[in-house]
Coordinates of C-alpha atoms in Angstrom, one line a residue:
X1 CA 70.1 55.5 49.8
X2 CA 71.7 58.6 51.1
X3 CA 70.3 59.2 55.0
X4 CA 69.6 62.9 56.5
X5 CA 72.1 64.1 59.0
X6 CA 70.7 64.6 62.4
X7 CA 69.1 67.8 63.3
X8 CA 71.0 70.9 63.6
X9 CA 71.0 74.4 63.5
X10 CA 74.0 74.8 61.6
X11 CA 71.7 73.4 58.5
X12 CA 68.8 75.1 58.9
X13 CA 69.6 78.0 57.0
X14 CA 71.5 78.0 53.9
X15 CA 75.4 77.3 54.2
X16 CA 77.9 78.6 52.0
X17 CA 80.2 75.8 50.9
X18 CA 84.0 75.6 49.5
X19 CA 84.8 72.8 47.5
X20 CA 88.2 71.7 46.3
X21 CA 88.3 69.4 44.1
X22 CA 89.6 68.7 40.5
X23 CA 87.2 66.0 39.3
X24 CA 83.8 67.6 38.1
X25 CA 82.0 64.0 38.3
X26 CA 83.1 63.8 41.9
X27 CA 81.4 67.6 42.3
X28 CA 78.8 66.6 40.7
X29 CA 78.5 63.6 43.1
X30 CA 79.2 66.0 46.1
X31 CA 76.2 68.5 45.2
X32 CA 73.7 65.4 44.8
X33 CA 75.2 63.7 47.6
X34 CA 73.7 66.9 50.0
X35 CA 71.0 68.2 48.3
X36 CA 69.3 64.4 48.9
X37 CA 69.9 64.8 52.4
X38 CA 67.9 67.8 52.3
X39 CA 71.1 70.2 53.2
X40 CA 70.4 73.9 51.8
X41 CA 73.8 74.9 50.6
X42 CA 76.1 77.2 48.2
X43 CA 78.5 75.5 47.1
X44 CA 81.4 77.3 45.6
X45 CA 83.6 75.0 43.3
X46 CA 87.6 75.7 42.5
X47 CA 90.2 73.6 41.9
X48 CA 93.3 75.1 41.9
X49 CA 95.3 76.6 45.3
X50 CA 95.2 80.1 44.2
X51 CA 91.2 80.6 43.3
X52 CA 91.3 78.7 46.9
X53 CA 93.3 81.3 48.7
X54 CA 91.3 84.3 47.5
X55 CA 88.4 83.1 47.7
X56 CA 88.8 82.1 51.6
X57 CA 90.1 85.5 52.1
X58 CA 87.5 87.8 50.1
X59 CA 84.4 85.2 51.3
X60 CA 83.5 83.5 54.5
X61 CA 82.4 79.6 54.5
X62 CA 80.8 77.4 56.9
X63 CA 82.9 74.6 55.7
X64 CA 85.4 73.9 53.3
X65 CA 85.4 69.7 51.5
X66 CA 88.6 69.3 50.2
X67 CA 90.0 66.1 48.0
X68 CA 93.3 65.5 49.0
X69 CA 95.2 64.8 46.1
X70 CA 94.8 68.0 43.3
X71 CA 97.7 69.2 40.7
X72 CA 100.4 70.6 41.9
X73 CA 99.5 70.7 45.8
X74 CA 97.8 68.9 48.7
X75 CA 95.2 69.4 51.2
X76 CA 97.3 70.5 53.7
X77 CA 98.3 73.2 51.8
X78 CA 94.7 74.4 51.4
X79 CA 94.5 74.1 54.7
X80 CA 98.1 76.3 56.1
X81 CA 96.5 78.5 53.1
X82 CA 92.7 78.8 55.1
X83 CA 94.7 79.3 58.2
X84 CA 96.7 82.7 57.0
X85 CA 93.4 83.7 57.3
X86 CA 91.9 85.1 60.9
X87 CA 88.2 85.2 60.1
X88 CA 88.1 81.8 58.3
X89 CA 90.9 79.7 60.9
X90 CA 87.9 77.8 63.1
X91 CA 85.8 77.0 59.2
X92 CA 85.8 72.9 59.7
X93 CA 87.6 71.8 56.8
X94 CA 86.7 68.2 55.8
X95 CA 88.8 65.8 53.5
X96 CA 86.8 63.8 50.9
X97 CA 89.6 61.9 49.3
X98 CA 90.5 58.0 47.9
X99 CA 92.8 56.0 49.4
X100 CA 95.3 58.6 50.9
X101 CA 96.6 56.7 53.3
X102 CA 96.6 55.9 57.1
X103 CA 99.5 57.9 57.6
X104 CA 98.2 60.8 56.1
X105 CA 95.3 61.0 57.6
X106 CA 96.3 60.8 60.4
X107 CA 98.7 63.7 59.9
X108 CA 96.0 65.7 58.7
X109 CA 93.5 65.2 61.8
X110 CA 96.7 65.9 63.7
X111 CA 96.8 69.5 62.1
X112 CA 93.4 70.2 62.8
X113 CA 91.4 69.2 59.8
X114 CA 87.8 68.2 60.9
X115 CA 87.4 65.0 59.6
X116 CA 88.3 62.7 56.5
X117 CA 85.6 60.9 54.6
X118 CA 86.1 58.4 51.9
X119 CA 84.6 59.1 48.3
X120 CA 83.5 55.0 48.2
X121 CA 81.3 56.3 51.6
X122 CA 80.1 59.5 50.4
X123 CA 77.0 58.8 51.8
X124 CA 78.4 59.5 55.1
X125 CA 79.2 63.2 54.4
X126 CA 76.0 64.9 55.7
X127 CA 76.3 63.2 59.5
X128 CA 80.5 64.0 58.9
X129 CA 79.5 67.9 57.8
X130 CA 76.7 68.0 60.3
X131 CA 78.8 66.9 63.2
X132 CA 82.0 69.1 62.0
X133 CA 79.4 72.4 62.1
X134 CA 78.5 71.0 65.3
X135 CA 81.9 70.9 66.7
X136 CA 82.3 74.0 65.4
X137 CA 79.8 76.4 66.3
X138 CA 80.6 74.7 69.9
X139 CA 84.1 76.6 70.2
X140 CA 82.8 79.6 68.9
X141 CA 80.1 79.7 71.7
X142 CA 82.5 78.6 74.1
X143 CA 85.6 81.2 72.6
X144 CA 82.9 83.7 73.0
X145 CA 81.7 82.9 76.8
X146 CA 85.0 82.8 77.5
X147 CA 85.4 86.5 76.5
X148 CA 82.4 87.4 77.9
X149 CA 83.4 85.9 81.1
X150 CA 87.2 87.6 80.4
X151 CA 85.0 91.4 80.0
X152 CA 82.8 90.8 82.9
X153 CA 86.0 90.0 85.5
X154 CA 87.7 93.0 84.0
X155 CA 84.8 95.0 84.7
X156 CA 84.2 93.6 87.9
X157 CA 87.9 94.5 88.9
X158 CA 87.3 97.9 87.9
X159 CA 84.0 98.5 89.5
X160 CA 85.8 96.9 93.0
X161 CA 88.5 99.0 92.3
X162 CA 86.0 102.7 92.1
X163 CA 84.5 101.2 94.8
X164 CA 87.3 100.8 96.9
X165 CA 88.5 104.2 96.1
X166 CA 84.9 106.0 96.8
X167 CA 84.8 104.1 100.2
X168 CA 88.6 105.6 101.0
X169 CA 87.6 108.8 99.6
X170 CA 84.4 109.2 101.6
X171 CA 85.8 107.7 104.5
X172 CA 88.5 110.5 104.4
X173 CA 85.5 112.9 103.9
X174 CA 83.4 111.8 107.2
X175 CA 86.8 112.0 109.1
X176 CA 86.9 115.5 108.1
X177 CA 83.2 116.5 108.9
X178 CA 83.6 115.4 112.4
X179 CA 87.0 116.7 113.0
X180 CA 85.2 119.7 111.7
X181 CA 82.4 120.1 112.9
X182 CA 81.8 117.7 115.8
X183 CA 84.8 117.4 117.1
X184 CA 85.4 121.7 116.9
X185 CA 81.5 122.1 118.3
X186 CA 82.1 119.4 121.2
X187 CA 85.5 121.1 122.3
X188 CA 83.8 124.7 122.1
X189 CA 80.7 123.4 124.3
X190 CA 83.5 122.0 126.7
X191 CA 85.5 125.0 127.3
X192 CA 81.6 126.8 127.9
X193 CA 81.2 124.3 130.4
X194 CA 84.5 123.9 132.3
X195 CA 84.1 127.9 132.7
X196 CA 80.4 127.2 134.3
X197 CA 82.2 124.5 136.8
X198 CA 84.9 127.0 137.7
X199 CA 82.4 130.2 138.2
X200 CA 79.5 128.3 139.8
X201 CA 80.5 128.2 143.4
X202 CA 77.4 130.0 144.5
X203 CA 74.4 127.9 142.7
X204 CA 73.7 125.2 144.0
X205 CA 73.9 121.9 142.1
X206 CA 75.3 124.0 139.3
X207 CA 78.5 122.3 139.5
X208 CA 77.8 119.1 139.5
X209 CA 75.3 118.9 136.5
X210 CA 78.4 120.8 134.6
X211 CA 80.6 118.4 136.1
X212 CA 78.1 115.4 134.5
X213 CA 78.0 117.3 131.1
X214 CA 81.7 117.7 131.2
X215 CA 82.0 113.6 131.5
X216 CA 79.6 113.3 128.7
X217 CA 81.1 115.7 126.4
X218 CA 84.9 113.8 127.0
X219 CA 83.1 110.7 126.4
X220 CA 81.5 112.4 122.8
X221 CA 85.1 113.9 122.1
X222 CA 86.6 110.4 122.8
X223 CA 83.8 108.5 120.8
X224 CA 84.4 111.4 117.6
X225 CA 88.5 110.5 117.7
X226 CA 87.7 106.2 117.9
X227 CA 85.4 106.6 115.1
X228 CA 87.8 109.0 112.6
X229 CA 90.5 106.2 113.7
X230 CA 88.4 104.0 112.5
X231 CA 87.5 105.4 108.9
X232 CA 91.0 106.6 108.0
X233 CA 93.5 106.8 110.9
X234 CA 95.3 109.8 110.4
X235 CA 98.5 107.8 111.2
X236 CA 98.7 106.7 107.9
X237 CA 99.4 110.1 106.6
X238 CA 102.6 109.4 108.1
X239 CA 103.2 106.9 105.7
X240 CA 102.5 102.7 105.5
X241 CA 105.3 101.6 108.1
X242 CA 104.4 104.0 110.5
X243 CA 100.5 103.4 110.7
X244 CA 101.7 99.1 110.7
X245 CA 103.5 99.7 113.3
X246 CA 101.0 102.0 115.1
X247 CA 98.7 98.9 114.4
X248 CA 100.6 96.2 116.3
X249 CA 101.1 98.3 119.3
X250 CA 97.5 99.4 119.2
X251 CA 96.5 95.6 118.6
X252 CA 99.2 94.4 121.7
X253 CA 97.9 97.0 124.2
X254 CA 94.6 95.6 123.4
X255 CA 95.1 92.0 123.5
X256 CA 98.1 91.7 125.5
X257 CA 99.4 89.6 123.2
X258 CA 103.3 89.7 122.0
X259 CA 104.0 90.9 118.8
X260 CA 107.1 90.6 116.7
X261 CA 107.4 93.6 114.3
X262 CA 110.1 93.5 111.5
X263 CA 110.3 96.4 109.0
X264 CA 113.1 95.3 106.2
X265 CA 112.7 99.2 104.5
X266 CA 111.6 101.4 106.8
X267 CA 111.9 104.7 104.2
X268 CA 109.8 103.4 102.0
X269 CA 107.9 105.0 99.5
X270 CA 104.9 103.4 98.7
X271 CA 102.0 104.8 96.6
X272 CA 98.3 105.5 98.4
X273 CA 96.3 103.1 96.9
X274 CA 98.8 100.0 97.6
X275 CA 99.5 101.8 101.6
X276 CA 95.4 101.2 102.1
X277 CA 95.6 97.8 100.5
X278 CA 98.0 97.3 102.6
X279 CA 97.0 98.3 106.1
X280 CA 93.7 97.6 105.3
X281 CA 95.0 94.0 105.3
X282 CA 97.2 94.3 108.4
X283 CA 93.9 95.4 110.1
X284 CA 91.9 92.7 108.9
X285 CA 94.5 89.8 109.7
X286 CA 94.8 91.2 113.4
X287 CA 91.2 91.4 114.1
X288 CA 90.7 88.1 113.1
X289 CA 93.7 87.4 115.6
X290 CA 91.8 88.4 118.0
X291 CA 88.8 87.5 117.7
X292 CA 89.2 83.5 116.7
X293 CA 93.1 82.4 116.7
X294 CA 93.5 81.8 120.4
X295 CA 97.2 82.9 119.9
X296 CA 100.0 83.4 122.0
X297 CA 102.2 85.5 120.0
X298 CA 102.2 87.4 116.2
X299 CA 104.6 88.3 114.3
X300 CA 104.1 91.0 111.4
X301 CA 106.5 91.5 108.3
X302 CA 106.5 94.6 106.2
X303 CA 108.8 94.4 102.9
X304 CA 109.2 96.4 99.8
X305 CA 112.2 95.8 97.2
X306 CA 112.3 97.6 93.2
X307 CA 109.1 94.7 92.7
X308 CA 106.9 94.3 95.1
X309 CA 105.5 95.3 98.9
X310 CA 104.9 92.8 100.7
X311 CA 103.4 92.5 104.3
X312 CA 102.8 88.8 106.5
X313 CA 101.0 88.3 109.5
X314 CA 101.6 84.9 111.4
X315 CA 100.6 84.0 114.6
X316 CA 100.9 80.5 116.4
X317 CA 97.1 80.2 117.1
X318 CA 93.8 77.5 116.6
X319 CA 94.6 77.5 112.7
X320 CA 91.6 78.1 109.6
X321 CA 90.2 74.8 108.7
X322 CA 89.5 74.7 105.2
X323 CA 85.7 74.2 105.8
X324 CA 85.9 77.6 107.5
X325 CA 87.6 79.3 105.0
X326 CA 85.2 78.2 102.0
X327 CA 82.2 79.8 104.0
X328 CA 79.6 81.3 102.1
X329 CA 79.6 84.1 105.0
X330 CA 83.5 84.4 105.1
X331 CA 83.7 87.7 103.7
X332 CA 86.3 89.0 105.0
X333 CA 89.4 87.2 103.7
X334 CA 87.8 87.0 100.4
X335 CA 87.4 90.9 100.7
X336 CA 90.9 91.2 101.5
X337 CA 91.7 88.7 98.0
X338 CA 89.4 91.0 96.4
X339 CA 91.2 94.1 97.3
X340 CA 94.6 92.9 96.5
X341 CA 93.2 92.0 93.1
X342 CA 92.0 95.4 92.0
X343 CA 95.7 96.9 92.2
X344 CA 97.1 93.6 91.1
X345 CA 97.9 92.3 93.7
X346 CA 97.5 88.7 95.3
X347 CA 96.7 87.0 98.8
X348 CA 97.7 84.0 100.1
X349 CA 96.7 82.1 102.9
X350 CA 98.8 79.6 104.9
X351 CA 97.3 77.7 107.3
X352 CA 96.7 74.5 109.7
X353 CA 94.2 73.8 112.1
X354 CA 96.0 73.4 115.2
X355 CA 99.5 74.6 113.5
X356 CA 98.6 78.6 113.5
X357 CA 98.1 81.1 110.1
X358 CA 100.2 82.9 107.8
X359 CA 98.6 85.8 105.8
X360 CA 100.5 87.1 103.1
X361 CA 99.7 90.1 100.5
X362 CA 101.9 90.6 97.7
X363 CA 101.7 93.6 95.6
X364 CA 103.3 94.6 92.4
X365 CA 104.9 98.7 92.7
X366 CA 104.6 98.7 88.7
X367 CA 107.5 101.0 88.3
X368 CA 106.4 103.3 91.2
X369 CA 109.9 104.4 93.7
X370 CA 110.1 102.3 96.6
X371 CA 113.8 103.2 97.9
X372 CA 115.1 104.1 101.2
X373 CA 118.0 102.7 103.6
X374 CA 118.3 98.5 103.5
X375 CA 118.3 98.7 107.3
X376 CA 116.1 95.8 109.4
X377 CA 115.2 97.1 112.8
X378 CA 113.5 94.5 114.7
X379 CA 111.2 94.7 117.7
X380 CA 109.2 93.2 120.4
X381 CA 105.8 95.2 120.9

């Protein structure tokens, strides 16, 4: 008695079969074999390699059963023969054969065929076949998650990437509207006033309240120039080493901290995107210094060569724990990953509770000029 094979939706629909085999009692066998397990098929019969070869490369199978022994050729020649083929190369190709041999069937499992079934236990075929679609159908899903999975990273790179550049972009823009406008208005309604203060001698309290509005007005005028630092600091028109450099003296005056600048290129020519990846970092590394290290000195590193740019901040501080850094809310080393990512780039992140942390960005020039005198000035801040 010839059992069903277990439920799957591989059978459910009518397959299309290749058989290969040059006894016709033994296809005759094969068709009653599966059609009293209840599997609707096609079954397309040759027996010879060429038929074989076009008719896996004009047709597409769900399986191909395959005797191992036929005239002039083997299985494993049908099977290099199904493998020429790139539509057809994941179709489970099963071996119902005689006595072939341990040796040889083990060879031809090793070389990918789906499984090897006796003729004496035919009646094993439909759980062998069902199994093999099985198998199948599970790479495919899996081959095509991971190209989904592939597509959606790429387009999340690229998204990050024009969302990076808008952010820069309008950054640059806002700087602009308040240099503009705010900060020409404020310096306007300043000059008005400081006039008033000079030419009020004779009113009485006159002076003072323009005295009060001059304060407030230098306080607006000083509040417009930290925020346009902020967004884009003009600084790093003048290229990546100088606004790094402007950085660690801003961030020692500020902290009173130590820090050890060393520049290994400082004409470097490094292209926009990668200087705002870049200081961006630099930025990031030393407010985080700051704010949690506890350190007692820094050192930054800014280096470029025909390959790559490369920037580290260190410092001797408490150290990241690794709890710390795998934080659901720890967004802003991962935003610094991120942002190395979209131009290539990479981040790593050295660190030791107790033993201080070393940040590192690395990021590729891809061809772009990045030449200047191999000098290496060095310097305490």
């Amino acid at each position: 008695m010839i059992a069903s094979p277990p439920s799957n939706s591989s059978t459910s629909c009518t397959l299309q079969l290749l058989h290969l085999e040059d006894c016709v009692a033994d296809h005759k066998l094969l068709r009653h074999c599966l059609r009293q397990a209840g599997i609707v098929c096609n079954i397309h019969w040759t027996d010879n390699l060429q038929d074989f070869t076009t008719e896996v490369s004009t047709k597409v199978f769900d399986a191909v059963i395959a005797d191992y022994y036929l005239p002039g050729f083997t299985a494993l020649d049908a099977w290099q023969a199904l493998q020429q083929q790139a539509q057809a190369r994941d179709t489970p190709f099963i071996l119902l054969s005689g006595a072939i041999g341990e040796t040889a069937a083990v060879e031809a499992i090793q070389q990918g065929l789906a499984d090897y079934v006796l003729k004496d236990a035919i009646v094993r075929l439909p759980h062998v076949l069902a199994r093999a679609l099985e198998m199948a159908e599970t790479r495919r899903a899996k081959a095509q998650a991971l190209q989904d999975l592939e597509a959606s990273r790429a387009q999340l790179a690229a998204l990050t990437e024009h969302l990076q550049t808008s952010i820069e972009q309008e950054r640059a823009g806002i700087a602009r509207e308040i240099h503009d406008d705010i900060g020409g208005a404020l310096t306007a309604v300043k000059f008005d006033v400081s006039w008033m203060v000079r030419n009020a001698h004779n009113a009485t309290g006159v002076a003072e309240h323009g005295q009060a509005a001059l304060e407030m007005l230098q306080h607006a005028l000083g509040a417009s120039q930290r925020i346009m630092m902020n967004l884009r600091p003009p600084v790093l028109d003048q290229g990546l080493v100088a606004a790094v450099h402007w950085l660690t003296q801003n961030f020692s005056q500020r902290t009173q901290l130590p820090v050890h600048w060393v520049c290994q290129n400082p004409q470097m020519q490094v292209p926009a995107a990668l200087q705002v990846v870049a200081y961006r970092t630099a930025q990031e590394a030393l407010t985080n210094i700051s704010k949690h290290a506890q350190a007692t000195k820094v050192s930054v590193e800014l280096a470029c060569d025909a390959d790559f740019l490369t920037l580290e901040v260190r410092d001797d501080g408490c150290g990241i724990s690794a709890t710390a850094r795998e934080k659901s809310k720890a967004f802003g080393l991962r935003g610094l990953a991120e942002r190395a990512r979209t131009v290539g780039g990479w981040l790593d992140i050295s660190s030791q509770p107790g033993a201080g942390t070393s940040i590192i960005v690395s990021l590729p020039l891809a061809g772009s000029d990045c030449q200047g005198d191999e000098l290496d000035p060095r310097c305490t801040v």
